[in-house]
Short mmCIF file of C-alpha atoms and ligand atoms in Angstrom, two decimals:
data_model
loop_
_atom_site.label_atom_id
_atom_site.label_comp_id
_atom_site.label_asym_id
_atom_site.label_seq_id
_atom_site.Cartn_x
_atom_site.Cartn_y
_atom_site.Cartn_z
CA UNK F 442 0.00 0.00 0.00
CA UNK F 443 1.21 3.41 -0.96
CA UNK F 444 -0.45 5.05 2.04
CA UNK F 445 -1.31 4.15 5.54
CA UNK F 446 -4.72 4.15 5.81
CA UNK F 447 -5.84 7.48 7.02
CA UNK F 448 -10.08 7.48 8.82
CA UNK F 449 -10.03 11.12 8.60
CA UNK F 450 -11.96 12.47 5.79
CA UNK F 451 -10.12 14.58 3.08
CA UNK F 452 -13.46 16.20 2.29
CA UNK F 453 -14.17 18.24 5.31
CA UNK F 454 -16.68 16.81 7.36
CA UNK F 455 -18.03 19.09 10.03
CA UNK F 456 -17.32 17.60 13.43
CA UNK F 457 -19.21 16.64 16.54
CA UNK F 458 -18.01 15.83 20.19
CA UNK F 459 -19.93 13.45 21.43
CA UNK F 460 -20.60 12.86 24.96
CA UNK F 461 -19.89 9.41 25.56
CA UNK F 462 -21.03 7.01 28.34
CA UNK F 463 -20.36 3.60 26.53
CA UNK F 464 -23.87 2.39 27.25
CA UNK F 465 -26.63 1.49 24.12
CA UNK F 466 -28.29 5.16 23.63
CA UNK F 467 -24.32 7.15 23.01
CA UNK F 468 -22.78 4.03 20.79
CA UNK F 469 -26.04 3.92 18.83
CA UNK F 470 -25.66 7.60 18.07
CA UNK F 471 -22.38 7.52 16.90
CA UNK F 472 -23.47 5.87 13.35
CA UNK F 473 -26.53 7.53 13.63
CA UNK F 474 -24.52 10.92 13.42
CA UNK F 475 -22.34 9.85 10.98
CA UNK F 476 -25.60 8.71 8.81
CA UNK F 477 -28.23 11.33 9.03
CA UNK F 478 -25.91 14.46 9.90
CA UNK F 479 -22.77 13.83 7.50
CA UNK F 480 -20.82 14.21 10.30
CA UNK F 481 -17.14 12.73 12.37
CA UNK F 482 -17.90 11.73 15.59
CA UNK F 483 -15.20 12.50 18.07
CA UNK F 484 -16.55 10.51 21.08
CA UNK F 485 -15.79 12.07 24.85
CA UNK F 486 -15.58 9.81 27.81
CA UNK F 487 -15.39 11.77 30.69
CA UNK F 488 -14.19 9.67 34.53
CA UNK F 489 -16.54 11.19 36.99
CA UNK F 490 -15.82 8.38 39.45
CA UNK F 491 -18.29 6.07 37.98
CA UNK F 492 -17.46 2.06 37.97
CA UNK F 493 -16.60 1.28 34.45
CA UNK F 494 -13.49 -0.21 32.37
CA UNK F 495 -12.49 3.29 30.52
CA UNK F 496 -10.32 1.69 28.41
CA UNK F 497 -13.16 -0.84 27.31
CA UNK F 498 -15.22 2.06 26.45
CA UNK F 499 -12.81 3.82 24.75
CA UNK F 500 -11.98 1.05 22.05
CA UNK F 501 -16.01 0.71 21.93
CA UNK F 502 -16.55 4.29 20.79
CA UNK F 503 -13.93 3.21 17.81
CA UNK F 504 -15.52 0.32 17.24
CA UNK F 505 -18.89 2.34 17.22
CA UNK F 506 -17.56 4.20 14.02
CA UNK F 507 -15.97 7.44 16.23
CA UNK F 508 -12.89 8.74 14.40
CA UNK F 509 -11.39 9.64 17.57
CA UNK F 510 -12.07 8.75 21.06
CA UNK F 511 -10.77 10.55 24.08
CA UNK F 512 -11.52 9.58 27.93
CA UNK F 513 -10.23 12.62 30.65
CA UNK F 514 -9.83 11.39 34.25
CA UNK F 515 -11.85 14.55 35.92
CA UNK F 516 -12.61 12.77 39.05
CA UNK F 517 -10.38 15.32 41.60
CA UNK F 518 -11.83 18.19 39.13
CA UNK F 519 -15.45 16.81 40.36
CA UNK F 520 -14.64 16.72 43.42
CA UNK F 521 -12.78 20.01 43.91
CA UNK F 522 -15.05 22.47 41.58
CA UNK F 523 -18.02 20.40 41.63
CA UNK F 524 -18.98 18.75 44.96
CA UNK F 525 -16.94 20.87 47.06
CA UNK F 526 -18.95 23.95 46.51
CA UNK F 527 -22.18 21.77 46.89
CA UNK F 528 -21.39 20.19 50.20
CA UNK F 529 -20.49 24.13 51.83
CA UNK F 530 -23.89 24.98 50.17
CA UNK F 531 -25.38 21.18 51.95
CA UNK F 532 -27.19 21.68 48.55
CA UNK F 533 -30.00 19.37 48.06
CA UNK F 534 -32.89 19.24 45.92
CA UNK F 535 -36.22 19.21 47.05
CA UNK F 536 -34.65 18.62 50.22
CA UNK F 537 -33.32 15.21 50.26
CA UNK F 538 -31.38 14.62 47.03
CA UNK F 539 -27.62 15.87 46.98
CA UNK F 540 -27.75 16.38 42.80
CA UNK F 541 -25.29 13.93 42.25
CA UNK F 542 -26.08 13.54 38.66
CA UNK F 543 -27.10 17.26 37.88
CA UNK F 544 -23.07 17.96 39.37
CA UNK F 545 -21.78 15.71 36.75
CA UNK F 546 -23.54 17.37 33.64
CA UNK F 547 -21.93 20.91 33.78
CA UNK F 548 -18.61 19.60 34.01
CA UNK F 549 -19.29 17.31 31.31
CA UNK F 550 -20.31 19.92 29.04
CA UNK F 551 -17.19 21.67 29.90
CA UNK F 552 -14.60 18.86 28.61
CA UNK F 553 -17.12 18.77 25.17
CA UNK F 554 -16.65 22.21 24.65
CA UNK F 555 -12.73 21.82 25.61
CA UNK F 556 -12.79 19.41 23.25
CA UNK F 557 -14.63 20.50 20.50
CA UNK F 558 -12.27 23.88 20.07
CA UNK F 559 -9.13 21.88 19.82
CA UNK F 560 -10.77 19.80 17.04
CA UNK F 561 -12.46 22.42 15.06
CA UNK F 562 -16.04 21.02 15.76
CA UNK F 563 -18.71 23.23 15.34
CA UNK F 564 -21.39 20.40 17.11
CA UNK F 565 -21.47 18.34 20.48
CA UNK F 566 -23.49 16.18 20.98
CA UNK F 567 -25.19 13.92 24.19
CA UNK F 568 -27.48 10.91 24.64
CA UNK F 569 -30.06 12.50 26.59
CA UNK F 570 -33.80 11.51 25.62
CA UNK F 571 -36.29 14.86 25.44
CA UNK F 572 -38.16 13.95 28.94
CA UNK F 573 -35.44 14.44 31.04
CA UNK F 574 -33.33 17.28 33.30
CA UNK F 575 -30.31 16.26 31.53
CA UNK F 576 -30.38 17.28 28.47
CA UNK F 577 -31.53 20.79 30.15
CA UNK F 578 -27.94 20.75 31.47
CA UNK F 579 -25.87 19.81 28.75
CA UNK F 580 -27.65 22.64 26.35
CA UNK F 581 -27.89 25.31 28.88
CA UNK F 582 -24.29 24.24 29.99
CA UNK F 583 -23.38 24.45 26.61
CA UNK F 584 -24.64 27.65 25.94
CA UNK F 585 -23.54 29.23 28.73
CA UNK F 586 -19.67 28.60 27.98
CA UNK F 587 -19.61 28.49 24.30
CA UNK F 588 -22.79 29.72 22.67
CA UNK F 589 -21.43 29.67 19.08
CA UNK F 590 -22.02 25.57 19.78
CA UNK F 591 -24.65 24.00 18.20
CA UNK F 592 -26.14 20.97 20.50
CA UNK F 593 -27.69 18.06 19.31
CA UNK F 594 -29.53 15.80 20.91
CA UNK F 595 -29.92 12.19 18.77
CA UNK F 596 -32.23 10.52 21.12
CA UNK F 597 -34.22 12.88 21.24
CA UNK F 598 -34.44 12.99 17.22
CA UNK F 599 -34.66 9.52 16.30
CA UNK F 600 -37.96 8.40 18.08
CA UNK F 601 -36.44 4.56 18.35
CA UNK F 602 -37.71 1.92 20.61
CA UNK F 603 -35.26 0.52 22.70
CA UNK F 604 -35.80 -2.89 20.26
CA UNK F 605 -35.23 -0.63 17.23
CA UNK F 606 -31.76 0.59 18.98
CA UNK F 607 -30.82 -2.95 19.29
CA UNK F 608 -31.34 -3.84 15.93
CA UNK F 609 -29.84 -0.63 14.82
CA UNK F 610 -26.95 -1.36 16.80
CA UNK F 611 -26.64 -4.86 15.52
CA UNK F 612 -26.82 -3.83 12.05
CA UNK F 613 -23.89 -1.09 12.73
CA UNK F 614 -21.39 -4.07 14.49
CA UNK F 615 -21.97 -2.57 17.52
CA UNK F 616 -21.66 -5.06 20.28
CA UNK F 617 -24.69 -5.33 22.55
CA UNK F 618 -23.88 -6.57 25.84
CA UNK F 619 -25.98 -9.10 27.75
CA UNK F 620 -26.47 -6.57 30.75
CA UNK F 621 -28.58 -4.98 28.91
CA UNK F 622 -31.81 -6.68 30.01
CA UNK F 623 -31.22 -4.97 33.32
CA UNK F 624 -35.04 -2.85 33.32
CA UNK F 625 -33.29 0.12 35.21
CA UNK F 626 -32.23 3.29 33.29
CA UNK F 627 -28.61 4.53 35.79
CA UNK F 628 -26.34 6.91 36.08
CA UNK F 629 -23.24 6.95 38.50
CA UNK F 630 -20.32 9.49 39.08
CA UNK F 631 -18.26 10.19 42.93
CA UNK F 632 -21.61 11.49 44.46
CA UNK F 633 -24.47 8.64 43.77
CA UNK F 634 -26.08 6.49 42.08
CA UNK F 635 -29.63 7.22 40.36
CA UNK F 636 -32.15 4.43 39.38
CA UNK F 637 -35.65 4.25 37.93
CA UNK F 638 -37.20 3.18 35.23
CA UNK F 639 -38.85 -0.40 35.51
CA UNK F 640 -40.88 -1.48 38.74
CA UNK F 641 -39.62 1.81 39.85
CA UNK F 642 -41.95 3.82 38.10
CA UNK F 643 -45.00 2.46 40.31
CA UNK F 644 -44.30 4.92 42.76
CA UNK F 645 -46.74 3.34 45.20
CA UNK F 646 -44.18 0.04 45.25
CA UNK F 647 -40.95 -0.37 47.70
CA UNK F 648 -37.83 -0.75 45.60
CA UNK F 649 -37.08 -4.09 44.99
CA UNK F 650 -33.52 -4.90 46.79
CA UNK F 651 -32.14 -5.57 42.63
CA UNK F 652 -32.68 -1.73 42.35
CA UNK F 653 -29.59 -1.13 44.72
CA UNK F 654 -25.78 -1.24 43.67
CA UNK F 655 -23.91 0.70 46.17
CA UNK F 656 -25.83 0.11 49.46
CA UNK F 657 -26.51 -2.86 51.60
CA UNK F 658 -30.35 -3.48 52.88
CA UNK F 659 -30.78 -1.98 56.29
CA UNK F 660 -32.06 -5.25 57.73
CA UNK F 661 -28.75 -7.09 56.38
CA UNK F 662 -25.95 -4.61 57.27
CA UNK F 663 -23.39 -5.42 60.34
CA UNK F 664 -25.37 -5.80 64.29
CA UNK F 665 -22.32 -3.57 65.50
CA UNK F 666 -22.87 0.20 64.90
CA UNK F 667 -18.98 1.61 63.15
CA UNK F 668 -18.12 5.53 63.67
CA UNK F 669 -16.62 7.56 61.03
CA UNK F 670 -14.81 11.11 62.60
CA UNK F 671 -14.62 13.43 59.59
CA UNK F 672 -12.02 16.87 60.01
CA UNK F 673 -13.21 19.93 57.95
CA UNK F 674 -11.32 22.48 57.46
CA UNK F 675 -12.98 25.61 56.35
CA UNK F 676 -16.31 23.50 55.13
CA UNK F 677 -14.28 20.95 53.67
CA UNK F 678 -13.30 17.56 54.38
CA UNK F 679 -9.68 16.45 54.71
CA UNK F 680 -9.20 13.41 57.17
CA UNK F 681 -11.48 10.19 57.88
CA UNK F 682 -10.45 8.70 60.92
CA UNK F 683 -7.49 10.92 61.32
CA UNK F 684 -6.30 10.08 57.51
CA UNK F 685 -6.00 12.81 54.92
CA UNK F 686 -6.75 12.04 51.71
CA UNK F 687 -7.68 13.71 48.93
CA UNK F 688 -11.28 14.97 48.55
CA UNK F 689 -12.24 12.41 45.71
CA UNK F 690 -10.31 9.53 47.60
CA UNK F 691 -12.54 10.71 50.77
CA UNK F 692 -15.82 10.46 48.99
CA UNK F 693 -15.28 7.37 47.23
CA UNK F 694 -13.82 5.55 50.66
CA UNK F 695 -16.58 7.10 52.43
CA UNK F 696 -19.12 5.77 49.74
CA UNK F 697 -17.61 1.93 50.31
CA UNK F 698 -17.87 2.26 54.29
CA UNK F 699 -21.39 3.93 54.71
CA UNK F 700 -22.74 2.17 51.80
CA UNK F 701 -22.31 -1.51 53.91
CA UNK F 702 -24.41 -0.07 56.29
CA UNK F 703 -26.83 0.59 54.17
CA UNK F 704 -26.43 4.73 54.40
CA UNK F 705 -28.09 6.99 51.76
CA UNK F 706 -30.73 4.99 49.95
CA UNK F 707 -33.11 7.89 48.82
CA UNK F 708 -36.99 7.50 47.48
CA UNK F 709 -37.31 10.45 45.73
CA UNK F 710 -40.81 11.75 44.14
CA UNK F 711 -39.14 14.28 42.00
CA UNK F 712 -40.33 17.68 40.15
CA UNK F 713 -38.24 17.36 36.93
CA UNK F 714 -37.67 20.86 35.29
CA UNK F 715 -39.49 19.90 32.11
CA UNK F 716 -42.78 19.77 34.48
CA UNK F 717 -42.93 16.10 35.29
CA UNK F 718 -43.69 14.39 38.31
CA UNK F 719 -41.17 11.13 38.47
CA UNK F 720 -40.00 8.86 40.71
CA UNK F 721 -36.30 8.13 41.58
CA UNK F 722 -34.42 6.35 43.63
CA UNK F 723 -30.56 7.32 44.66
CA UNK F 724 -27.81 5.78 46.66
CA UNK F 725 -25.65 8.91 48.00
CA UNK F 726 -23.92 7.32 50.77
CA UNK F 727 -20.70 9.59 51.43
CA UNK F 728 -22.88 12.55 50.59
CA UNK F 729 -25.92 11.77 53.19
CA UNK F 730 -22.73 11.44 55.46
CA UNK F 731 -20.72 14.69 54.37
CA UNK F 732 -23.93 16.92 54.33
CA UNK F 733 -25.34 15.54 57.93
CA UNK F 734 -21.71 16.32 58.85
CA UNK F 735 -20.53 19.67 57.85
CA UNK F 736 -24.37 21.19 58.65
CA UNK F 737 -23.55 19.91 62.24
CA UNK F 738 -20.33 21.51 62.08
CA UNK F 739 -22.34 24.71 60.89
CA UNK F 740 -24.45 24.50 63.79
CA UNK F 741 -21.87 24.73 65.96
CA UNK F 742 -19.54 27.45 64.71
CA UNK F 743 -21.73 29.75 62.70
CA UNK F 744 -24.38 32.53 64.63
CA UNK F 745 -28.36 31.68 64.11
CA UNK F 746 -29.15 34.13 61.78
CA UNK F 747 -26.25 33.39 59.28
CA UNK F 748 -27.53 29.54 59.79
CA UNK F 749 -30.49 30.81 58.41
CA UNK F 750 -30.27 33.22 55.70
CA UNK F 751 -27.83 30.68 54.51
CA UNK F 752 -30.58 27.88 54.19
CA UNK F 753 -32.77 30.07 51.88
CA UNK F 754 -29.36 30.39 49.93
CA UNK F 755 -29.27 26.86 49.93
CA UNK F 756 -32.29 25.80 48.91
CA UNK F 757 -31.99 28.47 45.83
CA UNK F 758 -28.60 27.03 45.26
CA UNK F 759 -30.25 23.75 44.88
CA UNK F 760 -32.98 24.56 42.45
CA UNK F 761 -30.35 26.44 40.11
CA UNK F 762 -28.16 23.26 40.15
CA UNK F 763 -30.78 21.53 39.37
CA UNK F 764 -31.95 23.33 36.93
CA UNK F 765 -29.08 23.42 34.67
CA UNK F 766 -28.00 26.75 35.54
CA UNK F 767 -24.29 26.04 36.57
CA UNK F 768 -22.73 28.75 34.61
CA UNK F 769 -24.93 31.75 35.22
CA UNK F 770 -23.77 34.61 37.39
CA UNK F 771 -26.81 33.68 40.23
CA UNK F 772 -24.65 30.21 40.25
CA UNK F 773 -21.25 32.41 40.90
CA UNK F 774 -22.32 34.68 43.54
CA UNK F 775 -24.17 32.25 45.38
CA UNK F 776 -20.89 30.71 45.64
CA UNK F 777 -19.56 33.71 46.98
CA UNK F 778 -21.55 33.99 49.63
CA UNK F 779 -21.42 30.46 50.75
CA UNK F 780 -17.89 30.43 50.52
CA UNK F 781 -17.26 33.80 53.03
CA UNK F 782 -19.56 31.49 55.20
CA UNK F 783 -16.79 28.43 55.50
CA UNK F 784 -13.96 30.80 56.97
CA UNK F 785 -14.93 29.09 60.28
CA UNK F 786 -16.33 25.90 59.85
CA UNK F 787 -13.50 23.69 61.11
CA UNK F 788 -13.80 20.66 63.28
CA UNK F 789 -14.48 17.58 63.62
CA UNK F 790 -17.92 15.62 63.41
CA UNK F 791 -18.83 12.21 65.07
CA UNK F 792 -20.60 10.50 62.69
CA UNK F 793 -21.87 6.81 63.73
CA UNK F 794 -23.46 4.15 60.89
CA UNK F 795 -25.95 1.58 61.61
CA UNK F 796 -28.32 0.10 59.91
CA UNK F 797 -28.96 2.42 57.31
CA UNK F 798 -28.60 5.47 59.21
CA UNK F 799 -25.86 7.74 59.58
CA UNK F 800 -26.39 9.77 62.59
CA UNK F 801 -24.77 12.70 64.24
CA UNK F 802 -23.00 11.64 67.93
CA UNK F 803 -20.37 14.00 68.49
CA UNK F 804 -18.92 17.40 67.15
CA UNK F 805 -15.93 20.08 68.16
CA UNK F 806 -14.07 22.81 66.89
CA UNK F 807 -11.77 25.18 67.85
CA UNK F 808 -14.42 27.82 66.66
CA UNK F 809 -17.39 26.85 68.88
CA UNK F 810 -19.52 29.18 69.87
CA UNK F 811 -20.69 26.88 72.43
CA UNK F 812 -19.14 28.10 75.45
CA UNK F 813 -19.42 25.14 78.28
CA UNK F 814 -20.11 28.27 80.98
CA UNK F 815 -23.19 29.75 79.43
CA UNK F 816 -24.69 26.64 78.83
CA UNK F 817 -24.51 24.63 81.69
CA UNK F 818 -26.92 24.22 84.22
CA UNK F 819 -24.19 23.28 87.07
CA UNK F 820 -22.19 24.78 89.04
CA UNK F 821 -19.40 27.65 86.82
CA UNK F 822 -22.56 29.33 85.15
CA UNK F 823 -21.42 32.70 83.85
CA UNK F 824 -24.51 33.92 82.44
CA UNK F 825 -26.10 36.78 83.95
CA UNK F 826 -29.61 35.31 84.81
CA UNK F 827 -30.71 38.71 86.23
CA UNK F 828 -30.40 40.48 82.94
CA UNK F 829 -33.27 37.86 81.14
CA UNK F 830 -36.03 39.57 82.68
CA UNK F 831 -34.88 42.90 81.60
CA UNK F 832 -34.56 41.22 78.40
CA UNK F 833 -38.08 39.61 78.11
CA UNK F 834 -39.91 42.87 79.01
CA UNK F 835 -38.37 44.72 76.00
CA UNK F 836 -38.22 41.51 73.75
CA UNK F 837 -41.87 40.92 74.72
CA UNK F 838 -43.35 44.44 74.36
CA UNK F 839 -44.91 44.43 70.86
CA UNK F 840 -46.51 41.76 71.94
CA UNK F 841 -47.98 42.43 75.14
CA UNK F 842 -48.89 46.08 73.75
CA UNK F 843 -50.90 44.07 71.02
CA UNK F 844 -52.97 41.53 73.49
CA UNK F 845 -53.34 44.83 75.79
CA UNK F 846 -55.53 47.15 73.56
CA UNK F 847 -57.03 43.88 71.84
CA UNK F 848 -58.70 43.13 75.19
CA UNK F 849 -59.81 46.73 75.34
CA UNK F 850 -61.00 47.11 72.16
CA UNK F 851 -65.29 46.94 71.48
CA UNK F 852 -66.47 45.04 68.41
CA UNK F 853 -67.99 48.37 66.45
CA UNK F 854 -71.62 49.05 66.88
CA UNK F 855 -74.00 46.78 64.59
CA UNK F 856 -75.96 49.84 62.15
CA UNK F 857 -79.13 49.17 63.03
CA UNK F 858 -80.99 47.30 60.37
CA UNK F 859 -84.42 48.76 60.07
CA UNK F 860 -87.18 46.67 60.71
CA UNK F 861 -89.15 45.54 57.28
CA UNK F 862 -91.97 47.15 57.07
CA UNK F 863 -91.32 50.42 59.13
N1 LIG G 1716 -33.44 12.54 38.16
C1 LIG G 1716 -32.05 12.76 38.36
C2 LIG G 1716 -31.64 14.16 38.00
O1 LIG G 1716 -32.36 14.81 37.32
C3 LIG G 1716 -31.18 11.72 37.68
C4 LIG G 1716 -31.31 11.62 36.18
C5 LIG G 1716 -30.55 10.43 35.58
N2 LIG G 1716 -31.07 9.19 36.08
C6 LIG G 1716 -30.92 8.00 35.52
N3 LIG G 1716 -31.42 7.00 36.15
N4 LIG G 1716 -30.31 7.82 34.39
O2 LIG G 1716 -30.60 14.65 38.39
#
C-alpha cells in the first residue's frame, strides 16, 4: 500500500463531540450521526468516578464508528469544583437529594466544549432523551460557555424503541452486551447512584432490593454500629479517621464504608424541570454522610441568623443546580456567599453508621460558639440570669402592647338594620 490508511476524511466533514457514556443510547448515536448528519464523531468519555473499564469504552466508541475517542480522568476536578462547593452549600434538591447527577452534567459539558475547540467542531453532541433534566444541562451548559455551539440531541431525534436501537446497533457491528436486560435506566459518578425506570416507576411500590448497587439493605448490614470522625477544614473535608486524603479519595472511601451499612438509599418523588412528576431512587452514601456532617459543624460554629439566611441560599442554590444553571452569574455569587460562610467551619464531626442510618453523635471545633459556661446548668454558670427579665420585658413588648388594647377594644356598633316594614 502506498499510504497508511488514514479514517479522517479529506473532504471536510463538520465535526461533533460526542458525549460518551459507553452504554446502548451514546454508541447507537455515533453511526446515527455519521448517517443522518454527515458528520465525524469524536466521542468524549469523561471519569466522573463512575465504575466502568475506561479503556473498554474507549476502544467501543472506535468500534462504534468514532474517528477519535478521548476519555479525561476529571474525578479530583469533580470533586474540587463540583462537589466541594455543593457540600459548603449542603445543597439538596427538594430537600433530600444531593444532585449527584445534575453535578456531573456541567462539568461534562465543559470537557465537550474543551474538546470541541481543539478539534475544530462546530457540534457536540449527548445521549439525553427529550423527557429528562439532563439534556436541560448539557444545552444550557453548553450555551452558557460556548454559545457559538450548536447541541444536538440524537435521542431525542430519532424516536427509536429501545428494540429498534438494538437492531440498529446490531446492524452497525456494535456489540450489545448481555447486561442490557437490566429494566433500570442509571447513572453513576463520585456522588451517587440514580435508578428508575422499571418497577420503579409504580411509585406506590418499595424498591425491589435488585434496584440497589452501592448500598446494603438496612435489615442485612453489620449488628455492630462503626463511627466515622470526619475533620473539615474551612467546610471541607480532609481526614477520615485521622487520615487525609484527597477529597475524591474521601468520597469514594466514604461511599464503600457507609454504603455496607446501608447509608443513603433515597426515594425520591421528584419535580423534573421539564414539568414532570417522576419517581427516583438514589444511593448517596458519602454525601448523606458529608452533608449531615458539615451542617452539624455549621451548627456549631456559625451565629443563628447566618444559619439561616444561609438555608434560603441553599435551597436556591439547589434549584439552580438543578436546573441546569451552573454557569450563570446567580450560580457564581451564590458561591460567593457560601464560601465567606466556611472561613470558620472547622472541626471535627462524630458521625456513627448503623443500619442504614448515619447519625450525628459527636462534634468540636476550635471555633465553637458553644461556650461550656453559658450553657450549663451546674455549678461555673457565667450567664447573667438577672439580665433575662430585663430582656423579656423589652423583647416581649410588641406583643404584650398588642394583646393589651385587643382586650380593650369593642367590636364596632351593629348599624341598626331597620325593621321591614317600618
Ligand atoms: N433525576 C435525576 C436528576 O435529574 C437523575 C437523572 C438520571 N437518572 C438515571 N437514572 N439515568 O438529576
Amino acid at each position: 500500500m502506498l499510504f497508511a490508511p488514514v479514517r479522517e476524511s479529506f473532504v471536510t466533514q463538520p465535526k461533533v463531540v460526542l458525549a460518551y457514556s459507553g452504554g446502548l443510547d451514546t454508541s447507537v448515536a455515533i453511526p446515527w450521526l455519521r448517517e443522518s448528519k454527515g458528520t465525524d464523531v469524536i466521542a468524549v468519555t469523561v471519569d466522573v468516578g463512575q465504575p466502568v473499564d475506561l479503556e473498554r469504552v474507549r476502544a467501543k466508541a472506535e468500534r462504534s464508528g468514532a474517528l477519535r475517542a478521548y476519555v479525561a480522568d476529571a474525578r479530583a476536578e469533580f470533586a474540587e469544583e463540583f462537589l466541594l462547593p455543593a457540600l459548603r452549600a449542603n445543597a439538596l434538591y427538594e430537600g433530600i437529594y444531593p444532585l449527584s447527577t445534575a453535578l456531573a452534567r456541567p462539568l461534562i459539558a465543559r470537557h465537550l466544549v474543551a474538546v470541541a475547540r481543539t478539534e475544530g467542531a462546530r457540534f457536540v453532541a449527548h445521549g439525553c432523551t427529550g423527557k429528562g433534566n439532563d439534556q436541560v444541562r448539557f444545552d444550557l451548559s453548553t450555551t452558557g460557555l460556548a454559545p457559538e455551539l450548536e447541541v444536538l440531541a440524537p435521542a431525542r431525534e430519532w424516536g427509536m424503541t429501545r428494540e429498534e436501537e438494538i437492531a440498529y446497533a446490531e446492524a452497525h457491528g456494535i456489540p450489545v452486551e448481555a447486561t442490557k436486560s437490566s429494566p433500570y435506566s442509571t447513572d453513576e459518578n463520585l456522588w451517587g447512584r440514580s435508578v428508575e425506570c422499571g418497577i420503579l416507576e409504580d411509585p406506590a411500590v418499595e424498591p425491589p432490593e435488585e434496584a440497589f448497587g452501592w448500598t446494603c439493605a438496612p435489615a442485612a448490614a453489620p449488628d455492630r454500629a462503626e463511627y466515622v470522625q470526619i475533620l473539615f477544614e474551612e467546610g471541607r473535608p480532609v481526614a477520615l479517621n485521622g487520615r487525609h486524603l484527597p477529597l475524591h479519595e474521601l468520597i469514594a472511601t466514604l461511599n464503600r464504608t457507609a454504603g455496607a451499612h446501608g447509608v443513603g438509599r433515597i426515594d425520591h418523588l421528584e419535580s423534573r424541570v421539564v414539568g414532570i412528576k417522576s419517581r427516583e431512587v438514589y444511593e448517596c452514601p458519602a454525601a448523606a454522610v458529608l452533608i449531615s456532617a458539615h451542617q452539624a459543624l455549621e451548627s456549631l460554629v456559625l451565629p443563628r441568623d447566618l444559619l439561616d439566611f444561609k438555608r434560603t441560599v441553599e435551597q436556591r442554590y439547589a434549584q439552580l443546580v438543578y436546573d441546569g444553571l451552573w454557569y450563570t452569574p446567580l450560580r457564581e455569587s451564590l458561591d460567593t456567599f457560601v464560601g465567606s460562610t466556611q472561613g470558620r467551619v472547622s472541626g471535627e464531626v462524630a458521625m456513627k453508621l448503623y443500619k442504614g442510618s448515619a447519625r450525628v453523635v459527636g462534634r468540636r471545633s476550635p471555633n465553637a460558639l458553644y461556650q461550656a459556661a453559658l450553657a450549663t446548668y451546674s455549678s461555673g454558670d457565667a450567664f447573667r440570669r438577672q439580665m433575662a427579665e430585663g430582656f423579656i420585658y423589652v423583647w416581649g413588648l410588641p406583643a404584650r402592647t398588642w394583646a393589651a388594647v385587643g382586650a380593650q377594644a369593642r367590636p364596632t356598633e351593629r348599624p341598626t338594620v331597620p325593621a321591614p316594614g317600618a
